[in-house]
XYZ file of C-alpha atoms in Angstrom:
117
model
C 0.000 0.000 0.000
C 2.779 2.409 0.934
C 4.480 1.664 -2.384
C 1.403 2.595 -4.413
C 0.800 5.774 -2.416
C 4.484 6.774 -2.658
C 4.398 6.389 -6.447
C 1.295 8.548 -6.601
C 2.868 11.223 -4.409
C 5.968 11.256 -6.604
C 3.670 11.722 -9.598
C 2.090 14.721 -7.866
C 5.452 16.418 -7.339
C 5.482 17.535 -10.970
C 2.306 19.597 -10.522
C 0.795 19.316 -7.019
C -1.934 21.966 -7.276
C -2.920 22.211 -10.931
C -4.293 19.594 -13.279
C -1.896 20.029 -16.164
C -2.160 16.702 -17.958
C -4.642 16.220 -20.783
C -6.722 13.481 -19.176
C -6.878 15.288 -15.833
C -8.182 18.497 -17.357
C -10.923 16.598 -19.177
C -12.196 15.043 -15.961
C -11.889 18.298 -14.009
C -14.256 19.856 -16.540
C -16.860 17.179 -15.798
C -16.293 17.585 -12.046
C -16.857 21.340 -12.237
C -19.973 20.864 -14.372
C -21.384 18.476 -11.771
C -20.622 20.931 -8.973
C -22.510 23.618 -10.909
C -25.561 21.333 -11.151
C -25.253 20.291 -14.787
C -25.635 16.514 -14.630
C -25.470 15.552 -18.294
C -23.709 18.659 -19.539
C -22.040 18.919 -22.894
C -18.359 18.027 -23.037
C -16.891 18.589 -26.482
C -13.453 17.035 -25.811
C -14.693 13.906 -23.996
C -18.365 13.399 -24.900
C -18.778 10.183 -22.904
C -17.571 11.661 -19.601
C -20.852 13.309 -18.524
C -22.718 10.046 -19.116
C -20.363 7.912 -16.967
C -19.136 10.250 -14.197
C -18.146 7.625 -11.626
C -14.963 9.148 -10.246
C -16.286 12.666 -10.679
C -19.316 11.825 -8.529
C -16.981 10.604 -5.797
C -15.176 13.947 -6.032
C -18.477 15.830 -5.827
C -19.481 13.793 -2.770
C -16.181 14.641 -1.078
C -16.692 18.352 -1.814
C -20.278 18.336 -0.540
C -19.575 16.267 2.577
C -16.356 17.939 3.677
C -16.390 21.374 2.052
C -12.852 21.031 0.701
C -11.907 22.686 -2.607
C -12.423 20.610 -5.788
C -8.661 20.203 -6.246
C -8.351 18.494 -2.858
C -11.366 16.306 -3.640
C -9.790 15.348 -6.956
C -6.530 14.345 -5.253
C -8.405 12.394 -2.573
C -10.487 10.568 -5.194
C -7.457 9.517 -7.219
C -5.602 8.459 -4.072
C -8.609 6.413 -2.941
C -8.842 4.747 -6.359
C -5.106 3.972 -6.229
C -5.438 2.370 -2.786
C -8.391 0.251 -3.918
C -6.466 -0.860 -7.038
C -3.394 -1.881 -5.039
C -5.515 -3.760 -2.499
C -7.465 -5.545 -5.236
C -4.305 -6.569 -7.090
C -2.707 -7.778 -3.887
C -5.822 -9.739 -2.884
C -6.123 -11.291 -6.339
C -2.458 -12.314 -6.413
C -2.637 -13.662 -2.869
C -5.792 -15.638 -3.644
C -4.469 -17.130 -6.894
C -0.942 -17.812 -5.659
C -1.921 -18.752 -2.095
C 0.924 -16.578 -0.816
C 1.328 -12.938 0.146
C 4.616 -12.906 -1.737
C 2.788 -13.702 -4.950
C 0.399 -10.837 -4.190
C 3.334 -8.477 -3.694
C 4.916 -9.617 -6.954
C 1.633 -9.022 -8.802
C 1.509 -5.450 -7.473
C 5.153 -4.886 -8.410
C 4.651 -6.254 -11.916
C 1.561 -4.139 -12.507
C 3.301 -1.050 -11.178
C 5.838 -1.403 -13.965
C 3.182 -0.596 -16.547
C 2.700 2.941 -17.787
C -0.965 2.932 -16.696
C -0.072 2.603 -13.030
C 2.167 5.663 -12.809
């Protein structure tokens, strides 16, 4: 778990406050539309995003329940998704390999992919 969180924090060091990557800015647009009350708003760059706003709805819930700024909710949502992914990979590897070492190796192997970082 610490490994997955540390990789995410190192990723944030490049731009800790602003969403500067292409995919991030697309999802921030949907998040801000949801916060403004536009549920199925128009999104010209990513038309499917307003129709499947799973992670954005988690971000909206964090903003509404805690009152934190949307940037903090976005970071918390991505960190929560990262933790769930690492736990699921570890559990799957442990279940299939019947060993926690196999689970750790599965997480390490998956973390080598470009999608994880």
